[in-house]
Coordinates of N, CA and C in Angstrom, one line a residue:
M1 N -17.7 7.0 -17.3 CA -18.4 7.0 -16.0 C -17.4 7.4 -14.9
S2 N -17.7 8.4 -14.1 CA -16.8 8.8 -13.1 C -16.9 7.9 -11.8
V3 N -15.8 7.7 -11.2 CA -15.7 6.9 -10.0 C -16.6 7.5 -8.9
E4 N -16.6 8.9 -8.8 CA -17.3 9.5 -7.7 C -18.8 9.3 -7.8
S5 N -19.4 9.1 -9.0 CA -20.8 8.8 -9.1 C -21.2 7.4 -9.2
F6 N -20.2 6.5 -9.0 CA -20.4 5.1 -9.3 C -20.6 4.3 -8.0
Y7 N -21.8 3.8 -7.8 CA -22.2 3.2 -6.5 C -22.8 1.8 -6.7
S8 N -22.3 1.1 -7.8 CA -22.8 -0.2 -8.0 C -22.2 -1.2 -7.0
T9 N -22.8 -2.3 -6.8 CA -22.2 -3.3 -5.9 C -21.6 -4.4 -6.7
S10 N -21.6 -4.4 -8.0 CA -21.0 -5.4 -8.8 C -20.5 -4.8 -10.1
V11 N -19.1 -4.9 -10.2 CA -18.5 -4.3 -11.4 C -17.4 -5.1 -12.0
R12 N -17.1 -4.9 -13.2 CA -15.9 -5.4 -13.9 C -15.0 -4.2 -14.2
I13 N -13.8 -4.3 -13.8 CA -12.8 -3.2 -13.9 C -11.7 -3.7 -14.8
T14 N -11.3 -2.9 -15.8 CA -10.2 -3.2 -16.7 C -9.2 -2.1 -16.5
L15 N -8.0 -2.4 -16.1 CA -6.9 -1.4 -15.9 C -5.8 -1.6 -16.9
K16 N -5.3 -0.5 -17.5 CA -4.1 -0.6 -18.3 C -3.1 0.4 -17.8
G17 N -1.8 0.1 -18.0 CA -0.7 0.9 -17.6 C 0.4 0.0 -17.1
I18 N 1.1 0.5 -16.1 CA 2.2 -0.3 -15.5 C 1.5 -1.0 -14.3
V19 N 0.9 -2.1 -14.6 CA 0.1 -2.8 -13.5 C 0.4 -4.3 -13.5
Q20 N 1.4 -4.7 -14.2 CA 1.9 -6.1 -14.2 C 3.3 -6.2 -13.8
G21 N 3.7 -7.0 -12.9 CA 5.0 -7.2 -12.5 C 5.5 -6.2 -11.4
V22 N 4.6 -5.5 -10.8 CA 5.0 -4.4 -9.8 C 4.2 -4.6 -8.5
G23 N 3.8 -5.8 -8.2 CA 3.1 -6.1 -7.0 C 1.6 -5.6 -7.0
F24 N 1.1 -5.4 -8.2 CA -0.3 -4.8 -8.2 C -1.4 -5.8 -7.8
R25 N -1.3 -7.0 -8.2 CA -2.3 -8.0 -7.7 C -2.4 -8.2 -6.2
P26 N -1.2 -8.3 -5.5 CA -1.3 -8.4 -4.1 C -1.9 -7.1 -3.4
F27 N -1.5 -6.0 -4.0 CA -2.0 -4.7 -3.6 C -3.6 -4.7 -3.7
V28 N -4.1 -5.1 -4.8 CA -5.5 -5.1 -5.1 C -6.2 -6.1 -4.1
Y29 N -5.6 -7.2 -3.8 CA -6.1 -8.2 -2.9 C -6.2 -7.5 -1.5
R30 N -5.2 -6.8 -1.1 CA -5.3 -6.1 0.3 C -6.4 -5.1 0.3
E31 N -6.5 -4.3 -0.8 CA -7.6 -3.3 -0.8 C -8.9 -3.9 -0.8
A32 N -9.1 -5.0 -1.5 CA -10.4 -5.8 -1.6 C -10.7 -6.2 -0.1
S33 N -9.7 -6.8 0.6 CA -10.0 -7.2 1.9 C -10.4 -6.0 2.8
R34 N -9.7 -4.9 2.6 CA -10.0 -3.7 3.4 C -11.4 -3.2 3.3
Y35 N -12.0 -3.4 2.0 CA -13.4 -2.9 1.8 C -14.4 -4.0 1.6
A36 N -14.0 -5.2 2.1 CA -14.9 -6.4 2.1 C -15.5 -6.7 0.7
I37 N -14.6 -6.6 -0.3 CA -14.9 -6.9 -1.7 C -14.6 -8.3 -2.0
V38 N -15.5 -9.0 -2.7 CA -15.3 -10.3 -3.2 C -15.2 -10.3 -4.7
G39 N -14.5 -11.4 -5.2 CA -14.4 -11.5 -6.7 C -13.0 -12.0 -7.0
F40 N -12.4 -11.4 -8.0 CA -11.0 -11.8 -8.4 C -10.3 -10.7 -9.2
I41 N -9.0 -11.0 -9.3 CA -8.1 -10.2 -10.2 C -7.3 -11.1 -11.0
V42 N -7.0 -10.7 -12.3 CA -6.3 -11.6 -13.2 C -5.5 -10.7 -14.2
N43 N -4.3 -11.0 -14.5 CA -3.6 -10.4 -15.6 C -4.1 -11.0 -16.9
T44 N -4.4 -10.2 -17.9 CA -4.8 -10.7 -19.2 C -4.0 -10.0 -20.3
P45 N -4.1 -10.4 -21.5 CA -3.4 -9.7 -22.6 C -4.0 -8.2 -22.8
D46 N -5.2 -8.0 -22.3 CA -5.8 -6.7 -22.4 C -5.6 -5.8 -21.2
G47 N -4.8 -6.3 -20.2 CA -4.6 -5.5 -19.0 C -5.0 -6.3 -17.8
V48 N -5.1 -5.7 -16.7 CA -5.6 -6.3 -15.4 C -7.1 -6.2 -15.4
V49 N -7.8 -7.4 -15.1 CA -9.2 -7.4 -15.0 C -9.6 -7.7 -13.6
I50 N -10.5 -7.0 -13.0 CA -11.0 -7.2 -11.6 C -12.5 -7.3 -11.7
D51 N -13.0 -8.4 -11.2 CA -14.4 -8.6 -10.9 C -14.6 -8.3 -9.4
A52 N -15.4 -7.3 -9.1 CA -15.6 -6.9 -7.7 C -17.0 -6.8 -7.3
E53 N -17.3 -7.4 -6.2 CA -18.7 -7.3 -5.6 C -18.6 -6.9 -4.2
G54 N -19.4 -5.9 -3.8 CA -19.4 -5.5 -2.4 C -20.1 -4.2 -2.2
L55 N -20.5 -3.8 -1.0 CA -21.2 -2.6 -0.8 C -20.4 -1.3 -1.0
E56 N -19.0 -1.5 -0.9 CA -18.2 -0.3 -1.0 C -17.3 -0.4 -2.2
C57 N -17.8 -0.8 -3.4 CA -17.1 -0.9 -4.6 C -16.5 0.5 -5.0
H58 N -17.3 1.6 -4.7 CA -16.8 2.9 -5.1 C -15.6 3.3 -4.3
L59 N -15.6 2.9 -3.0 CA -14.4 3.2 -2.2 C -13.2 2.4 -2.6
F60 N -13.5 1.1 -2.9 CA -12.4 0.2 -3.4 C -11.8 0.8 -4.7
I61 N -12.6 1.2 -5.6 CA -12.1 1.8 -6.9 C -11.3 3.0 -6.6
E62 N -11.8 3.9 -5.7 CA -11.0 5.1 -5.4 C -9.7 4.8 -4.8
S63 N -9.7 3.7 -3.9 CA -8.4 3.3 -3.3 C -7.4 2.8 -4.2
L64 N -7.8 2.3 -5.4 CA -6.8 1.8 -6.4 C -6.0 3.0 -6.9
H65 N -6.5 4.2 -7.0 CA -5.8 5.4 -7.4 C -5.0 5.9 -6.2
A66 N -5.7 6.1 -5.1 CA -5.1 6.8 -3.9 C -3.9 6.0 -3.3
N67 N -3.9 4.7 -3.3 CA -2.9 3.9 -2.6 C -2.0 3.1 -3.6
L68 N -1.9 3.5 -4.8 CA -1.2 2.8 -5.8 C 0.2 2.5 -5.4
P69 N 0.7 1.2 -5.7 CA 2.1 0.9 -5.4 C 3.0 1.9 -6.1
E70 N 4.2 2.1 -5.5 CA 5.1 3.1 -6.0 C 5.5 2.9 -7.5
R71 N 5.7 1.7 -8.0 CA 6.2 1.5 -9.3 C 5.0 1.3 -10.3
A72 N 3.8 1.3 -9.8 CA 2.6 1.1 -10.7 C 2.1 2.4 -11.2
R73 N 1.4 2.3 -12.4 CA 0.8 3.5 -13.0 C -0.5 3.0 -13.7
I74 N -1.6 3.7 -13.5 CA -2.8 3.4 -14.2 C -3.0 4.5 -15.3
D75 N -3.0 4.0 -16.6 CA -3.1 4.8 -17.7 C -4.6 4.9 -18.1
S76 N -5.4 3.9 -17.9 CA -6.8 3.9 -18.2 C -7.5 2.9 -17.3
I77 N -8.8 3.2 -17.1 CA -9.6 2.4 -16.3 C -11.0 2.4 -16.9
E78 N -11.5 1.2 -17.1 CA -12.9 1.0 -17.6 C -13.7 0.3 -16.5
I79 N -14.9 0.8 -16.2 CA -15.7 0.2 -15.2 C -17.1 -0.1 -15.8
F80 N -17.5 -1.3 -15.7 CA -18.8 -1.8 -16.2 C -19.6 -2.4 -15.1
Q81 N -20.8 -1.8 -14.9 CA -21.7 -2.4 -14.0 C -22.2 -3.7 -14.6
R82 N -22.4 -4.7 -13.7 CA -22.9 -6.0 -14.2 C -23.7 -6.7 -13.1
E83 N -24.3 -7.8 -13.5 CA -25.1 -8.6 -12.5 C -24.1 -9.3 -11.6
A84 N -24.5 -9.4 -10.3 CA -23.7 -10.1 -9.3 C -23.5 -11.6 -9.6
I85 N -22.3 -12.1 -9.4 CA -22.1 -13.5 -9.6 C -22.3 -14.3 -8.3
G86 N -22.0 -13.6 -7.2 CA -22.2 -14.3 -5.9 C -20.9 -14.9 -5.4
Y87 N -19.8 -14.2 -5.7 CA -18.5 -14.7 -5.1 C -18.6 -14.7 -3.6
T88 N -17.7 -15.6 -3.0 CA -17.7 -15.7 -1.6 C -16.4 -15.2 -1.0
D89 N -15.4 -15.0 -1.8 CA -14.1 -14.5 -1.4 C -13.4 -13.7 -2.5
F90 N -12.2 -13.2 -2.3 CA -11.5 -12.5 -3.3 C -10.2 -13.3 -3.6
E91 N -9.9 -13.6 -4.8 CA -8.8 -14.4 -5.2 C -7.9 -13.8 -6.3
I92 N -6.6 -14.1 -6.2 CA -5.7 -13.7 -7.3 C -5.7 -14.9 -8.2
R93 N -6.1 -14.8 -9.4 CA -6.1 -15.9 -10.4 C -4.8 -15.9 -11.2
D94 N -4.5 -17.0 -11.7 CA -3.3 -17.2 -12.6 C -3.5 -16.3 -13.8
S95 N -2.4 -15.7 -14.3 CA -2.4 -14.9 -15.4 C -2.8 -15.7 -16.7
T96 N -3.5 -14.9 -17.6 CA -3.9 -15.5 -18.9 C -3.1 -14.9 -20.0
L97 N -1.9 -14.3 -19.7 CA -1.1 -13.7 -20.6 C -0.7 -14.6 -21.7
G98 N -0.9 -14.2 -23.0 CA -0.5 -15.0 -24.1 C -1.5 -16.1 -24.5
E99 N -2.6 -16.2 -23.8 CA -3.6 -17.2 -24.1 C -4.7 -16.5 -24.9
G100 N -5.3 -17.3 -25.8 CA -6.4 -16.9 -26.7 C -6.7 -15.5 -26.7

């Protein structure tokens, strides 16, 4: 699914690459605030997972590529449309690295 044609208001995004230990989660938090996105970001054994809800999800996703931190690199991105959860803010969750 291309980002350009993606206009869902509720998505789960999984990113792989150099996205852990390079300030990526604070960067995503800032971009989420910029586009009024609610949800969360978390490091997992499978990469960085972002649940995002908001009217400008497509712009938020595009900004992840366009404004990427200097030491970060996105090797793959998977975007899945899903039902809205009804988040009220955006949060950085504790990493689940090494868990289940």
